[in-house]
C-alpha cells in the first residue's frame, strides 16, 4: 500500500456517484463477448453437462477454440468437469465481488457514495490517496481482488493472493486533533472484529494496536495514514487486509507460524462480500456513535474484545521497548503498560509481542 503511481492498475468494475443508482461498468470474464456467451450457456444448463458440439454451435467457432476458452476461464478460477460424450459442466465460479450486490447493501451508509472496484491494483491505499487528491467525499471506498504491492505498517509487504483475501481502503475526514488520531485504528478494529464474529464462527479478538487474531494467529491487519493541517487531522486513509480463503499450504513460509485465515479457522470458505458489507456497516454505525458521544463507547467495546489487556506484553518502538502488564487504554487510544517497578507508560504505537514465560 504505497503512494506510488499506479500505472499497472486494472479496474474491471467501477461505480462512481451517489447511492444505488451510481453508474457502473463491468468487463466480461475472459475478455470478450464469446466468453460471456460461453458462460451464459453453462448458466442456462443449471449444473448439467453441455456438449462440445452444442457449445461450438452456440459460439460459432471450432470445438478446439471452445476448449481454449474453457482453459482460459480455468486460469481465472472457474472449475469445470469434462466427460466423454457428455461435454463440459461448470462446477464452480470464482469468488469475485459484484457491484450489483454491494452497492444496494451499502446505499444507506457513508460508503454508498463512491466505490472503485479493481481486479488488480498496486495498492488500495494508493488508489484511495488519488481519490482524496481528486476531492472524493468521506466514505469513498476502494476494493480490489488483489494488490501487486500491498503493504502494512512499517512498510512490510502484505500477502495479497487474488480472490482469496479482502483488500480495501476508504477515506475519512474526521477533523480531530492529532493527539486522538490513534483512536481511529481502535475503532476500525472493533468494527472489523464484530463483523467477523457476526459473519463466521471464528472467535476473533483484537491485538493492540491493529491486528485481529483467531486462536493466537493473525487474520487481519489495519493501516491508517493521516493528512494534517497544523495539528488537526483533516483526512485519513484507512486500509484493511483480511486473510479470508487462503489454505495453510498457500501461505508464504515466513508467515505460516503466525498467520492463519478464516478458511482455516472455521473449516469452510467464507463470503468475502458478506464480511465486507458487515464490516462497513459496523464501522458506519460506530463512527456515528464516535462523532456524537466520543471515544468512550468505542473504548468499552475494544476492551471487551481485546486479547491484549491484563497480559504481559513487550512493545518495541524506534526509541526502545517497554515490557510489563497491559492495564488499559487511555482516552487518546494509547495502551497503558505497567512495568515491574510499578511505573505506567502510555504507548501510542509499536510492535507488540508476548514475551516468553520463564519457569
mmCIF file of C-alpha atoms in Angstrom:
data_model
loop_
_atom_site.group_PDB
_atom_site.id
_atom_site.type_symbol
_atom_site.label_atom_id
_atom_site.label_comp_id
_atom_site.label_asym_id
_atom_site.label_seq_id
_atom_site.Cartn_x
_atom_site.Cartn_y
_atom_site.Cartn_z
ATOM 1 C CA UNK A 1 0.000 0.000 0.000
ATOM 2 C CA UNK A 2 2.453 2.647 -1.146
ATOM 3 C CA UNK A 3 1.876 6.138 -2.515
ATOM 4 C CA UNK A 4 3.489 5.460 -5.917
ATOM 5 C CA UNK A 5 1.969 5.939 -9.378
ATOM 6 C CA UNK A 6 -0.479 3.135 -10.246
ATOM 7 C CA UNK A 7 0.242 2.700 -13.941
ATOM 8 C CA UNK A 8 -0.454 -1.043 -13.808
ATOM 9 C CA UNK A 9 -3.876 -0.879 -12.160
ATOM 10 C CA UNK A 10 -6.702 -2.672 -13.944
ATOM 11 C CA UNK A 11 -10.171 -1.528 -13.000
ATOM 12 C CA UNK A 12 -12.724 -4.136 -14.016
ATOM 13 C CA UNK A 13 -15.718 -2.684 -12.208
ATOM 14 C CA UNK A 14 -16.365 0.887 -11.174
ATOM 15 C CA UNK A 15 -19.193 2.740 -9.542
ATOM 16 C CA UNK A 16 -18.866 6.449 -9.033
ATOM 17 C CA UNK A 17 -21.789 8.585 -7.965
ATOM 18 C CA UNK A 18 -24.424 8.764 -5.288
ATOM 19 C CA UNK A 19 -26.438 5.868 -3.909
ATOM 20 C CA UNK A 20 -27.605 2.692 -5.626
ATOM 21 C CA UNK A 21 -28.138 4.481 -8.935
ATOM 22 C CA UNK A 22 -24.412 5.131 -9.394
ATOM 23 C CA UNK A 23 -23.042 4.391 -12.856
ATOM 24 C CA UNK A 24 -21.276 1.050 -13.180
ATOM 25 C CA UNK A 25 -19.459 -0.894 -15.855
ATOM 26 C CA UNK A 26 -18.292 -4.494 -15.837
ATOM 27 C CA UNK A 27 -15.971 -6.366 -18.188
ATOM 28 C CA UNK A 28 -16.881 -9.918 -19.201
ATOM 29 C CA UNK A 29 -14.691 -12.704 -17.776
ATOM 30 C CA UNK A 30 -12.142 -13.913 -20.307
ATOM 31 C CA UNK A 31 -12.184 -10.538 -22.026
ATOM 32 C CA UNK A 32 -14.624 -10.979 -24.953
ATOM 33 C CA UNK A 33 -18.277 -11.437 -25.887
ATOM 34 C CA UNK A 34 -17.740 -15.057 -26.947
ATOM 35 C CA UNK A 35 -16.574 -15.974 -23.462
ATOM 36 C CA UNK A 36 -19.590 -14.217 -21.981
ATOM 37 C CA UNK A 37 -21.813 -16.292 -24.299
ATOM 38 C CA UNK A 38 -19.974 -19.432 -23.217
ATOM 39 C CA UNK A 39 -20.688 -18.698 -19.565
ATOM 40 C CA UNK A 40 -24.323 -17.935 -20.401
ATOM 41 C CA UNK A 41 -24.627 -21.419 -21.923
ATOM 42 C CA UNK A 42 -23.428 -23.000 -18.698
ATOM 43 C CA UNK A 43 -25.721 -20.789 -16.651
ATOM 44 C CA UNK A 44 -28.733 -21.916 -18.708
ATOM 45 C CA UNK A 45 -27.669 -25.532 -18.202
ATOM 46 C CA UNK A 46 -28.008 -25.045 -14.433
ATOM 47 C CA UNK A 47 -25.302 -27.519 -13.446
ATOM 48 C CA UNK A 48 -25.893 -30.044 -16.246
ATOM 49 C CA UNK A 49 -23.383 -31.069 -18.900
ATOM 50 C CA UNK A 50 -23.268 -29.117 -22.157
ATOM 51 C CA UNK A 51 -21.910 -30.903 -25.230
ATOM 52 C CA UNK A 52 -18.839 -29.580 -27.017
ATOM 53 C CA UNK A 53 -20.830 -29.633 -30.252
ATOM 54 C CA UNK A 54 -23.592 -27.534 -28.711
ATOM 55 C CA UNK A 55 -21.097 -25.004 -27.389
ATOM 56 C CA UNK A 56 -19.355 -24.875 -30.756
ATOM 57 C CA UNK A 57 -22.650 -24.174 -32.494
ATOM 58 C CA UNK A 58 -23.725 -21.522 -29.956
ATOM 59 C CA UNK A 59 -20.427 -19.664 -30.213
ATOM 60 C CA UNK A 60 -19.900 -20.148 -33.937
ATOM 61 C CA UNK A 61 -16.387 -21.493 -33.506
ATOM 62 C CA UNK A 62 -14.495 -24.772 -33.529
ATOM 63 C CA UNK A 63 -14.540 -27.142 -30.590
ATOM 64 C CA UNK A 64 -10.812 -26.502 -30.167
ATOM 65 C CA UNK A 65 -11.498 -22.778 -29.805
ATOM 66 C CA UNK A 66 -14.186 -23.552 -27.210
ATOM 67 C CA UNK A 67 -11.717 -25.727 -25.312
ATOM 68 C CA UNK A 68 -9.162 -22.902 -25.294
ATOM 69 C CA UNK A 69 -11.714 -20.503 -23.829
ATOM 70 C CA UNK A 70 -12.618 -23.006 -21.120
ATOM 71 C CA UNK A 71 -8.923 -23.360 -20.249
ATOM 72 C CA UNK A 72 -8.646 -19.578 -20.053
ATOM 73 C CA UNK A 73 -11.580 -19.452 -17.658
ATOM 74 C CA UNK A 74 -9.973 -22.150 -15.529
ATOM 75 C CA UNK A 75 -6.934 -19.891 -15.188
ATOM 76 C CA UNK A 76 -9.285 -17.221 -13.801
ATOM 77 C CA UNK A 77 -10.641 -19.564 -11.133
ATOM 78 C CA UNK A 78 -13.585 -21.266 -12.845
ATOM 79 C CA UNK A 79 -13.801 -25.031 -12.283
ATOM 80 C CA UNK A 80 -15.193 -27.364 -14.985
ATOM 81 C CA UNK A 81 -15.808 -31.097 -15.172
ATOM 82 C CA UNK A 82 -15.496 -32.859 -18.513
ATOM 83 C CA UNK A 83 -16.681 -36.306 -19.593
ATOM 84 C CA UNK A 84 -16.570 -38.191 -22.908
ATOM 85 C CA UNK A 85 -19.785 -37.890 -24.953
ATOM 86 C CA UNK A 86 -21.258 -35.552 -22.313
ATOM 87 C CA UNK A 87 -19.160 -32.437 -22.767
ATOM 88 C CA UNK A 88 -18.475 -29.913 -20.012
ATOM 89 C CA UNK A 89 -20.145 -28.957 -16.755
ATOM 90 C CA UNK A 90 -19.462 -25.760 -14.800
ATOM 91 C CA UNK A 91 -18.782 -26.828 -11.214
ATOM 92 C CA UNK A 92 -17.717 -23.611 -9.512
ATOM 93 C CA UNK A 93 -17.310 -19.932 -10.368
ATOM 94 C CA UNK A 94 -14.620 -17.736 -8.800
ATOM 95 C CA UNK A 95 -15.497 -15.724 -5.732
ATOM 96 C CA UNK A 96 -15.455 -12.203 -7.178
ATOM 97 C CA UNK A 97 -17.008 -9.025 -5.862
ATOM 98 C CA UNK A 98 -20.227 -7.913 -7.570
ATOM 99 C CA UNK A 99 -21.248 -4.286 -7.712
ATOM 100 C CA UNK A 100 -24.889 -5.190 -8.170
ATOM 101 C CA UNK A 101 -24.733 -6.898 -4.770
ATOM 102 C CA UNK A 102 -22.510 -4.449 -2.899
ATOM 103 C CA UNK A 103 -23.986 -1.084 -3.912
ATOM 104 C CA UNK A 104 -27.582 -1.630 -2.748
ATOM 105 C CA UNK A 105 -26.362 -3.072 0.572
ATOM 106 C CA UNK A 106 -24.178 -0.016 1.212
ATOM 107 C CA UNK A 107 -26.672 2.570 -0.064
ATOM 108 C CA UNK A 108 -27.712 3.662 3.449
ATOM 109 C CA UNK A 109 -24.115 4.102 4.656
ATOM 110 C CA UNK A 110 -21.334 6.609 4.012
ATOM 111 C CA UNK A 111 -19.788 4.017 1.687
ATOM 112 C CA UNK A 112 -22.635 4.095 -0.815
ATOM 113 C CA UNK A 113 -21.407 7.346 -2.385
ATOM 114 C CA UNK A 114 -18.323 6.260 -4.324
ATOM 115 C CA UNK A 115 -16.844 2.826 -4.936
ATOM 116 C CA UNK A 116 -13.886 1.845 -7.110
ATOM 117 C CA UNK A 117 -13.517 -1.890 -7.702
ATOM 118 C CA UNK A 118 -10.307 -3.245 -9.237
ATOM 119 C CA UNK A 119 -9.165 -6.634 -10.474
ATOM 120 C CA UNK A 120 -5.540 -5.656 -9.794
ATOM 121 C CA UNK A 121 -4.228 -2.555 -8.072
ATOM 122 C CA UNK A 122 -0.739 -1.736 -6.893
ATOM 123 C CA UNK A 123 -2.225 -0.678 -3.568
ATOM 124 C CA UNK A 124 -5.708 0.202 -2.382
ATOM 125 C CA UNK A 125 -4.066 2.881 -0.224
ATOM 126 C CA UNK A 126 -2.578 4.489 -3.328
ATOM 127 C CA UNK A 127 -5.899 4.441 -5.148
ATOM 128 C CA UNK A 128 -7.657 5.978 -2.136
ATOM 129 C CA UNK A 129 -4.947 8.644 -1.962
ATOM 130 C CA UNK A 130 -5.606 9.519 -5.601
ATOM 131 C CA UNK A 131 -9.319 9.752 -4.817
ATOM 132 C CA UNK A 132 -8.520 12.100 -1.931
ATOM 133 C CA UNK A 133 -6.491 14.377 -4.207
ATOM 134 C CA UNK A 134 -9.395 14.391 -6.670
ATOM 135 C CA UNK A 135 -11.763 15.650 -3.967
ATOM 136 C CA UNK A 136 -13.592 12.410 -3.185
ATOM 137 C CA UNK A 137 -16.159 12.530 -0.371
ATOM 138 C CA UNK A 138 -15.786 10.937 3.037
ATOM 139 C CA UNK A 139 -16.546 7.247 2.712
ATOM 140 C CA UNK A 140 -15.050 6.909 -0.785
ATOM 141 C CA UNK A 141 -14.148 3.224 -0.987
ATOM 142 C CA UNK A 142 -11.533 1.257 -2.927
ATOM 143 C CA UNK A 143 -11.832 -2.531 -3.142
ATOM 144 C CA UNK A 144 -9.534 -4.909 -5.040
ATOM 145 C CA UNK A 145 -9.322 -8.587 -5.913
ATOM 146 C CA UNK A 146 -5.542 -8.422 -5.459
ATOM 147 C CA UNK A 147 -2.675 -5.978 -4.850
ATOM 148 C CA UNK A 148 0.641 -6.112 -6.653
ATOM 149 C CA UNK A 149 2.475 -4.080 -4.000
ATOM 150 C CA UNK A 150 0.304 -4.067 -0.877
ATOM 151 C CA UNK A 151 1.914 -3.174 2.411
ATOM 152 C CA UNK A 152 1.114 -2.964 6.099
ATOM 153 C CA UNK A 153 2.628 -0.972 8.937
ATOM 154 C CA UNK A 154 6.315 -0.052 8.815
ATOM 155 C CA UNK A 155 6.400 -0.746 5.069
ATOM 156 C CA UNK A 156 6.011 -4.507 5.409
ATOM 157 C CA UNK A 157 4.713 -6.363 2.356
ATOM 158 C CA UNK A 158 1.104 -7.555 2.557
ATOM 159 C CA UNK A 159 0.342 -11.020 1.140
ATOM 160 C CA UNK A 160 -2.478 -10.436 -1.385
ATOM 161 C CA UNK A 161 -3.413 -13.604 -3.329
ATOM 162 C CA UNK A 162 -6.104 -12.958 -5.982
ATOM 163 C CA UNK A 163 -9.678 -13.585 -4.889
ATOM 164 C CA UNK A 164 -8.724 -15.062 -1.523
ATOM 165 C CA UNK A 165 -8.422 -12.027 0.704
ATOM 166 C CA UNK A 166 -10.112 -8.726 1.461
ATOM 167 C CA UNK A 167 -8.125 -5.669 0.416
ATOM 168 C CA UNK A 168 -9.865 -2.326 0.862
ATOM 169 C CA UNK A 169 -9.203 1.291 1.753
ATOM 170 C CA UNK A 170 -11.539 4.180 2.457
ATOM 171 C CA UNK A 171 -11.379 7.905 3.010
ATOM 172 C CA UNK A 172 -12.270 9.687 6.246
ATOM 173 C CA UNK A 173 -12.389 13.387 7.053
ATOM 174 C CA UNK A 174 -12.627 13.361 10.866
ATOM 175 C CA UNK A 175 -11.285 16.882 11.603
ATOM 176 C CA UNK A 176 -9.930 15.854 15.023
ATOM 177 C CA UNK A 177 -6.765 16.823 16.938
ATOM 178 C CA UNK A 178 -3.647 14.822 16.086
ATOM 179 C CA UNK A 179 -3.430 13.669 19.714
ATOM 180 C CA UNK A 180 -6.513 11.460 19.321
ATOM 181 C CA UNK A 181 -5.623 10.013 15.908
ATOM 182 C CA UNK A 182 -4.798 6.551 17.435
ATOM 183 C CA UNK A 183 -8.471 6.223 18.361
ATOM 184 C CA UNK A 184 -9.383 5.546 14.726
ATOM 185 C CA UNK A 185 -7.296 2.388 14.463
ATOM 186 C CA UNK A 186 -9.026 1.027 17.562
ATOM 187 C CA UNK A 187 -12.462 1.971 16.205
ATOM 188 C CA UNK A 188 -11.746 0.152 12.940
ATOM 189 C CA UNK A 189 -10.506 -2.883 14.861
ATOM 190 C CA UNK A 190 -13.738 -3.051 16.862
ATOM 191 C CA UNK A 191 -15.894 -2.833 13.721
ATOM 192 C CA UNK A 192 -13.830 -5.498 11.943
ATOM 193 C CA UNK A 193 -13.756 -7.866 14.912
ATOM 194 C CA UNK A 194 -17.506 -7.568 15.434
ATOM 195 C CA UNK A 195 -18.159 -8.184 11.731
ATOM 196 C CA UNK A 196 -16.046 -11.348 11.674
ATOM 197 C CA UNK A 197 -17.780 -12.666 14.774
ATOM 198 C CA UNK A 198 -21.167 -11.896 13.231
ATOM 199 C CA UNK A 199 -20.493 -13.491 9.845
ATOM 200 C CA UNK A 200 -18.385 -16.507 10.873
ATOM 201 C CA UNK A 201 -17.896 -18.867 13.820
ATOM 202 C CA UNK A 202 -14.346 -17.563 14.349
ATOM 203 C CA UNK A 203 -13.701 -16.279 17.877
ATOM 204 C CA UNK A 204 -11.883 -13.152 16.728
ATOM 205 C CA UNK A 205 -10.084 -10.909 19.220
ATOM 206 C CA UNK A 206 -8.145 -7.637 18.957
ATOM 207 C CA UNK A 207 -4.397 -7.398 19.497
ATOM 208 C CA UNK A 208 -3.217 -3.838 20.135
ATOM 209 C CA UNK A 209 -2.853 -1.760 18.113
ATOM 210 C CA UNK A 210 -4.011 -3.005 14.716
ATOM 211 C CA UNK A 211 -4.370 -6.787 14.401
ATOM 212 C CA UNK A 212 -7.282 -9.203 14.602
ATOM 213 C CA UNK A 213 -6.392 -12.679 15.869
ATOM 214 C CA UNK A 214 -8.036 -16.081 15.864
ATOM 215 C CA UNK A 215 -6.507 -18.767 18.102
ATOM 216 C CA UNK A 216 -3.489 -16.543 18.630
ATOM 217 C CA UNK A 217 -2.724 -16.107 14.927
ATOM 218 C CA UNK A 218 -3.226 -13.003 12.802
ATOM 219 C CA UNK A 219 -6.021 -12.904 10.236
ATOM 220 C CA UNK A 220 -6.407 -9.131 9.725
ATOM 221 C CA UNK A 221 -4.295 -6.001 9.727
ATOM 222 C CA UNK A 222 -5.160 -2.303 9.725
ATOM 223 C CA UNK A 223 -3.177 0.626 8.331
ATOM 224 C CA UNK A 224 -4.281 4.230 8.921
ATOM 225 C CA UNK A 225 -2.466 7.117 7.233
ATOM 226 C CA UNK A 226 -3.180 10.700 8.255
ATOM 227 C CA UNK A 227 -3.122 14.050 6.433
ATOM 228 C CA UNK A 228 -2.604 17.044 8.688
ATOM 229 C CA UNK A 229 -3.166 20.781 8.688
ATOM 230 C CA UNK A 230 -1.264 22.202 11.654
ATOM 231 C CA UNK A 231 -2.173 19.756 14.458
ATOM 232 C CA UNK A 232 -5.575 18.793 13.043
ATOM 233 C CA UNK A 233 -6.285 15.559 11.166
ATOM 234 C CA UNK A 234 -8.106 16.733 8.053
ATOM 235 C CA UNK A 235 -8.156 13.362 6.297
ATOM 236 C CA UNK A 236 -7.346 9.715 6.922
ATOM 237 C CA UNK A 237 -6.923 6.803 4.563
ATOM 238 C CA UNK A 238 -7.821 3.588 6.346
ATOM 239 C CA UNK A 239 -6.648 0.298 4.866
ATOM 240 C CA UNK A 240 -7.829 -3.169 5.882
ATOM 241 C CA UNK A 241 -6.457 -6.546 4.857
ATOM 242 C CA UNK A 242 -8.118 -9.844 5.770
ATOM 243 C CA UNK A 243 -6.707 -13.294 5.015
ATOM 244 C CA UNK A 244 -10.007 -14.934 4.108
ATOM 245 C CA UNK A 245 -9.993 -18.073 1.940
ATOM 246 C CA UNK A 246 -6.300 -18.970 1.914
ATOM 247 C CA UNK A 247 -5.266 -22.565 2.651
ATOM 248 C CA UNK A 248 -2.448 -23.138 5.115
ATOM 249 C CA UNK A 249 -0.229 -24.585 2.373
ATOM 250 C CA UNK A 250 -0.681 -21.397 0.325
ATOM 251 C CA UNK A 251 0.810 -19.116 2.974
ATOM 252 C CA UNK A 252 4.413 -17.992 2.471
ATOM 253 C CA UNK A 253 6.799 -19.894 4.716
ATOM 254 C CA UNK A 254 7.734 -16.778 6.673
ATOM 255 C CA UNK A 255 4.052 -16.228 7.636
ATOM 256 C CA UNK A 256 2.946 -19.788 8.348
ATOM 257 C CA UNK A 257 3.746 -19.797 12.085
ATOM 258 C CA UNK A 258 1.928 -16.545 12.912
ATOM 259 C CA UNK A 259 -0.791 -16.047 10.288
ATOM 260 C CA UNK A 260 -3.959 -18.011 9.611
ATOM 261 C CA UNK A 261 -7.080 -17.487 7.517
ATOM 262 C CA UNK A 262 -10.798 -17.532 8.129
ATOM 263 C CA UNK A 263 -10.965 -20.649 5.952
ATOM 264 C CA UNK A 264 -8.521 -22.480 8.212
ATOM 265 C CA UNK A 265 -10.071 -21.114 11.403
ATOM 266 C CA UNK A 266 -13.658 -22.048 10.505
ATOM 267 C CA UNK A 267 -13.111 -25.108 8.319
ATOM 268 C CA UNK A 268 -15.098 -23.675 5.407
ATOM 269 C CA UNK A 269 -14.841 -20.887 2.806
ATOM 270 C CA UNK A 270 -16.303 -17.547 3.884
ATOM 271 C CA UNK A 271 -18.189 -14.972 1.836
ATOM 272 C CA UNK A 272 -15.882 -12.022 1.300
ATOM 273 C CA UNK A 273 -18.803 -9.846 0.218
ATOM 274 C CA UNK A 274 -20.714 -10.607 3.415
ATOM 275 C CA UNK A 275 -17.723 -9.738 5.592
ATOM 276 C CA UNK A 276 -17.014 -6.530 3.656
ATOM 277 C CA UNK A 277 -20.627 -5.374 3.978
ATOM 278 C CA UNK A 278 -20.851 -6.356 7.653
ATOM 279 C CA UNK A 279 -17.604 -4.525 8.448
ATOM 280 C CA UNK A 280 -18.563 -1.343 6.610
ATOM 281 C CA UNK A 281 -21.996 -1.276 8.247
ATOM 282 C CA UNK A 282 -20.439 -1.816 11.683
ATOM 283 C CA UNK A 283 -17.956 0.975 11.015
ATOM 284 C CA UNK A 284 -20.625 3.342 9.700
ATOM 285 C CA UNK A 285 -22.670 2.851 12.882
ATOM 286 C CA UNK A 286 -19.713 3.075 15.262
ATOM 287 C CA UNK A 287 -18.230 6.126 13.535
ATOM 288 C CA UNK A 288 -21.528 7.944 14.028
ATOM 289 C CA UNK A 289 -21.544 6.957 17.724
ATOM 290 C CA UNK A 290 -17.946 8.194 17.998
ATOM 291 C CA UNK A 291 -18.810 11.562 16.494
ATOM 292 C CA UNK A 292 -21.813 12.042 18.781
ATOM 293 C CA UNK A 293 -20.587 10.504 22.048
ATOM 294 C CA UNK A 294 -16.802 10.490 21.798
ATOM 295 C CA UNK A 295 -14.362 7.647 22.302
ATOM 296 C CA UNK A 296 -15.957 6.214 25.463
ATOM 297 C CA UNK A 297 -18.320 3.679 23.815
ATOM 298 C CA UNK A 298 -15.563 2.572 21.403
ATOM 299 C CA UNK A 299 -13.164 2.110 24.306
ATOM 300 C CA UNK A 300 -15.639 -0.097 26.156
ATOM 301 C CA UNK A 301 -16.190 -2.318 23.116
ATOM 302 C CA UNK A 302 -12.451 -2.516 22.392
ATOM 303 C CA UNK A 303 -11.658 -3.621 25.944
ATOM 304 C CA UNK A 304 -14.327 -6.348 25.761
ATOM 305 C CA UNK A 305 -12.842 -7.746 22.539
ATOM 306 C CA UNK A 306 -9.157 -7.345 23.403
ATOM 307 C CA UNK A 307 -6.738 -10.250 23.786
ATOM 308 C CA UNK A 308 -4.032 -7.812 24.953
ATOM 309 C CA UNK A 309 -5.345 -6.473 28.250
ATOM 310 C CA UNK A 310 -4.240 -7.929 31.591
ATOM 311 C CA UNK A 311 -1.472 -9.966 29.982
ATOM 312 C CA UNK A 312 2.258 -9.429 29.915
ATOM 313 C CA UNK A 313 3.488 -7.657 26.784
ATOM 314 C CA UNK A 314 6.685 -6.396 25.226
ATOM 315 C CA UNK A 315 6.358 -3.401 22.888
ATOM 316 C CA UNK A 316 9.182 -2.460 20.530
ATOM 317 C CA UNK A 317 9.479 1.107 19.236
ATOM 318 C CA UNK A 318 12.205 3.025 17.383
ATOM 319 C CA UNK A 319 13.147 4.512 20.756
ATOM 320 C CA UNK A 320 13.476 1.157 22.542
ATOM 321 C CA UNK A 321 11.000 -1.169 24.206
ATOM 322 C CA UNK A 322 8.613 -1.386 27.118
ATOM 323 C CA UNK A 323 7.710 -4.550 28.982
ATOM 324 C CA UNK A 324 5.077 -5.123 31.609
ATOM 325 C CA UNK A 325 1.367 -5.773 32.067
ATOM 326 C CA UNK A 326 -1.161 -4.140 29.721
ATOM 327 C CA UNK A 327 -3.691 -2.472 32.001
ATOM 328 C CA UNK A 328 -5.960 -0.486 29.692
ATOM 329 C CA UNK A 329 -6.139 2.226 27.070
ATOM 330 C CA UNK A 330 -6.284 5.980 27.514
ATOM 331 C CA UNK A 331 -8.878 8.366 26.137
ATOM 332 C CA UNK A 332 -6.425 9.073 23.294
ATOM 333 C CA UNK A 333 -6.158 5.375 22.397
ATOM 334 C CA UNK A 334 -2.720 4.699 23.888
ATOM 335 C CA UNK A 335 -2.001 1.384 25.638
ATOM 336 C CA UNK A 336 -1.128 1.637 29.325
ATOM 337 C CA UNK A 337 1.716 -0.675 30.343
ATOM 338 C CA UNK A 338 2.813 -1.087 33.974
ATOM 339 C CA UNK A 339 6.435 -2.218 34.248
ATOM 340 C CA UNK A 340 7.952 -4.337 37.026
ATOM 341 C CA UNK A 341 8.828 -1.219 39.032
ATOM 342 C CA UNK A 342 5.217 -0.064 39.045
ATOM 343 C CA UNK A 343 5.682 2.751 36.535
ATOM 344 C CA UNK A 344 2.931 3.150 33.930
ATOM 345 C CA UNK A 345 3.784 4.191 30.365
ATOM 346 C CA UNK A 346 1.339 5.223 27.651
ATOM 347 C CA UNK A 347 2.316 3.562 24.375
ATOM 348 C CA UNK A 348 0.891 5.216 21.252
ATOM 349 C CA UNK A 349 2.402 2.849 18.678
ATOM 350 C CA UNK A 350 4.826 -0.021 18.353
ATOM 351 C CA UNK A 351 5.163 -3.742 17.729
ATOM 352 C CA UNK A 352 3.569 -5.822 20.467
ATOM 353 C CA UNK A 353 4.691 -9.331 21.370
ATOM 354 C CA UNK A 354 4.014 -11.667 24.258
ATOM 355 C CA UNK A 355 7.348 -12.309 25.991
ATOM 356 C CA UNK A 356 8.292 -15.930 26.717
ATOM 357 C CA UNK A 357 7.481 -17.159 30.181
ATOM 358 C CA UNK A 358 10.218 -18.330 32.498
ATOM 359 C CA UNK A 359 9.999 -21.429 34.626
#
